[in-house]
PDB file of C-alpha atoms in Angstrom:
ATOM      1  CA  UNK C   1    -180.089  41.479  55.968  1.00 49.00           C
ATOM      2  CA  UNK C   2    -180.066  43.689  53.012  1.00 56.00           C
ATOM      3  CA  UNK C   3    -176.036  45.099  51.703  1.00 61.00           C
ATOM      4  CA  UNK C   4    -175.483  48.036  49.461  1.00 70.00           C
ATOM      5  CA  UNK C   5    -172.743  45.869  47.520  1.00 75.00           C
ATOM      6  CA  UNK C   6    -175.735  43.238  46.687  1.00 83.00           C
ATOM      7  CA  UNK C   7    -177.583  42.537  43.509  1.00 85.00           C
ATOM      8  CA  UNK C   8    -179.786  39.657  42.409  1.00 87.00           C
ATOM      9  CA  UNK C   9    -180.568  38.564  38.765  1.00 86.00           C
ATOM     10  CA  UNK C  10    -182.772  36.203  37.436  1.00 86.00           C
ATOM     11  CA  UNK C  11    -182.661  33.963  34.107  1.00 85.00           C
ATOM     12  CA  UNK C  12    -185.931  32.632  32.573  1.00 84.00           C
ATOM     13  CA  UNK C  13    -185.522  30.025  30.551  1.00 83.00           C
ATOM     14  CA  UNK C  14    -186.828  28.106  28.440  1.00 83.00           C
ATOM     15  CA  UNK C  15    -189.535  30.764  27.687  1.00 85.00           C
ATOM     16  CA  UNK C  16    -190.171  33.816  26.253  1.00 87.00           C
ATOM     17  CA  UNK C  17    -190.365  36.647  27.688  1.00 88.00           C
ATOM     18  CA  UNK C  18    -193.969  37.807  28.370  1.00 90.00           C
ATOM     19  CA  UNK C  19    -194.318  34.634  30.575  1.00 90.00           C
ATOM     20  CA  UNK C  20    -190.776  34.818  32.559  1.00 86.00           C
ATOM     21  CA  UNK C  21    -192.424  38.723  33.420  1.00 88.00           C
ATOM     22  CA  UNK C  22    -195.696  36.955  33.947  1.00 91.00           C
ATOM     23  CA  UNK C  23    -193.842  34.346  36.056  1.00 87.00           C
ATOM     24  CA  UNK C  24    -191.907  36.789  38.089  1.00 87.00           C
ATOM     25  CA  UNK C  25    -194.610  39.000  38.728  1.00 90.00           C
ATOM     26  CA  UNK C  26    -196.607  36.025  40.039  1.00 92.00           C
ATOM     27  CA  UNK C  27    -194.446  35.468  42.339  1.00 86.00           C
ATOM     28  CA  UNK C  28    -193.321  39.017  43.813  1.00 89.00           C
ATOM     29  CA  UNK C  29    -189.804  38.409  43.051  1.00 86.00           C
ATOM     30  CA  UNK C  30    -188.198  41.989  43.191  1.00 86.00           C
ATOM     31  CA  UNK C  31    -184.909  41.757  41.151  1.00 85.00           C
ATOM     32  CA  UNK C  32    -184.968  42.119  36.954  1.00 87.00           C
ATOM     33  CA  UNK C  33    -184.992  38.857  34.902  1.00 86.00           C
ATOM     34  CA  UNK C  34    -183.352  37.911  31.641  1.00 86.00           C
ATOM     35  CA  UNK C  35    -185.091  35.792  29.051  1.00 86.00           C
ATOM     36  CA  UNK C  36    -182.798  32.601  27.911  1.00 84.00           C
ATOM     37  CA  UNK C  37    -185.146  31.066  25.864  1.00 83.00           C
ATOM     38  CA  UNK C  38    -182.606  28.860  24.071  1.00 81.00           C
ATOM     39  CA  UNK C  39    -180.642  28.437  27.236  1.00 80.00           C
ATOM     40  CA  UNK C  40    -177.579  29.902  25.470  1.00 80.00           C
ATOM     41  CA  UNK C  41    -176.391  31.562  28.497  1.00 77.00           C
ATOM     42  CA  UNK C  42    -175.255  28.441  30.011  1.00 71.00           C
ATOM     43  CA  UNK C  43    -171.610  27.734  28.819  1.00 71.00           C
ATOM     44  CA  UNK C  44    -171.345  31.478  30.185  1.00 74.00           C
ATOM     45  CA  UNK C  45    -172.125  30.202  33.994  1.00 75.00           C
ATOM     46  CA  UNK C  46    -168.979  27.203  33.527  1.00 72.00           C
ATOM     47  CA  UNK C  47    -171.733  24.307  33.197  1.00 76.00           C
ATOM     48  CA  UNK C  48    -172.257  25.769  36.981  1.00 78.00           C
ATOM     49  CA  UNK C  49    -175.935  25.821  36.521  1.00 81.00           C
ATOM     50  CA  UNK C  50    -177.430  22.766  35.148  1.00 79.00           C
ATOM     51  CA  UNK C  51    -180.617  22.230  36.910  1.00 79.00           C
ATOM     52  CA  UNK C  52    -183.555  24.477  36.999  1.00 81.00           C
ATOM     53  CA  UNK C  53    -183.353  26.673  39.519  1.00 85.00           C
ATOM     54  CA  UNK C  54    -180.155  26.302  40.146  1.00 85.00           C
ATOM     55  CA  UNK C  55    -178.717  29.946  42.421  1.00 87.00           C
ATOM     56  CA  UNK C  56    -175.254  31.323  41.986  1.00 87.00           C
ATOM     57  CA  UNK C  57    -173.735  33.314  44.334  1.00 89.00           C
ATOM     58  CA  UNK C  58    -170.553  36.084  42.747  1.00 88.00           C
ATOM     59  CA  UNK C  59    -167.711  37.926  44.151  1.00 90.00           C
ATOM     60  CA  UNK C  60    -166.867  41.119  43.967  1.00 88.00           C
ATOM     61  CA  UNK C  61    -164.527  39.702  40.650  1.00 90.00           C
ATOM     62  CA  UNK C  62    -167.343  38.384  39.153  1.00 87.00           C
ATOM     63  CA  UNK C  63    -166.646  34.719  39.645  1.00 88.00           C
ATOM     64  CA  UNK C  64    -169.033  32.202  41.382  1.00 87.00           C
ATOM     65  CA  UNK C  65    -168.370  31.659  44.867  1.00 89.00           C
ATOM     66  CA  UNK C  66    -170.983  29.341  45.797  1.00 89.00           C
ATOM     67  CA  UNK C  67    -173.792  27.964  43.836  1.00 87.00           C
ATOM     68  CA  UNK C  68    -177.073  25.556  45.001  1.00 88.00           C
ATOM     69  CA  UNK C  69    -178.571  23.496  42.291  1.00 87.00           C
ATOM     70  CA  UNK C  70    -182.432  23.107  42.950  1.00 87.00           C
ATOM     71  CA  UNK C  71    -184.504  24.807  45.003  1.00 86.00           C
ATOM     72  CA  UNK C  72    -183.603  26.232  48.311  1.00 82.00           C
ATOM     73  CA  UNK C  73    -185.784  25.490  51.325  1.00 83.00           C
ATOM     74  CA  UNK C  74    -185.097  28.532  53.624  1.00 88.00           C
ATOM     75  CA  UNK C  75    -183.679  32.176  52.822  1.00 86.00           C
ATOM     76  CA  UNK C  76    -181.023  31.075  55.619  1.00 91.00           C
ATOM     77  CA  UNK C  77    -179.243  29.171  52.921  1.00 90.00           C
ATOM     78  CA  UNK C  78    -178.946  32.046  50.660  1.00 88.00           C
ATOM     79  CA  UNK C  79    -178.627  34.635  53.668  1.00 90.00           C
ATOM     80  CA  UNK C  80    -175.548  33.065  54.731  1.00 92.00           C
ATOM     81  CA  UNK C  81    -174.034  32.183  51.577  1.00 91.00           C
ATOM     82  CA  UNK C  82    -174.111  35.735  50.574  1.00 91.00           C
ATOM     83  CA  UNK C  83    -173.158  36.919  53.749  1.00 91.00           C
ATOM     84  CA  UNK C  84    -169.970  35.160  53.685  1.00 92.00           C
ATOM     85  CA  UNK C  85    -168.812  36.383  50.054  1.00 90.00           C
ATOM     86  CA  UNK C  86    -169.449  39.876  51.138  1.00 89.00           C
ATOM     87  CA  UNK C  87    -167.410  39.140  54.167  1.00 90.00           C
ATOM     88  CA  UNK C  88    -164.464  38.226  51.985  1.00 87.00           C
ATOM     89  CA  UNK C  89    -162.009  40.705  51.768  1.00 85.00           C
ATOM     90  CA  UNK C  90    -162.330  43.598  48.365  1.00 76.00           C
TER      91      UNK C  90
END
């Protein structure tokens, strides 16, 4: 299910950024991507993301609400993660 009040973001790292466009192109992923190719972004995410891919979910305030580390194995897991933080009250 698609919300108005959702946005995804990815962050490449460890590359530069003709190959994290390359990469996400490959793979028909829809949403922008930043480059982090000296992974400075990750004292930013509260040591919340320390394995590659690791998926954060945020709140309307901007503070992780849920987070898997690794790869997910069906969209249900990020379907109704996300569901449930834009269930929470604004």
């Amino acid at each position: 299910a698609q919300h108005k009040d959702v946005a995804f973001l990815g962050i490449d790292v460890d590359e530069g950024p003709e190959t994290g466009l390359a990469g996400a192109k490959a793979l028909g992923l829809p949403y922008p991507s930043l480059t982090d190719r000296y992974r400075s972004y990750g004292p930013r995410l509260q040591g919340k993301a320390n394995a590659t891919p690791t998926t954060l979910v945020l709140d309307r305030q901007h503070r992780i609400a849920a987070r898997i580390s690794g790869p997910f194995t069906t969209p249900t897991t990020l379907t109704t993660l996300v569901e449930a933080v834009v269930a929470e009250p604004a």
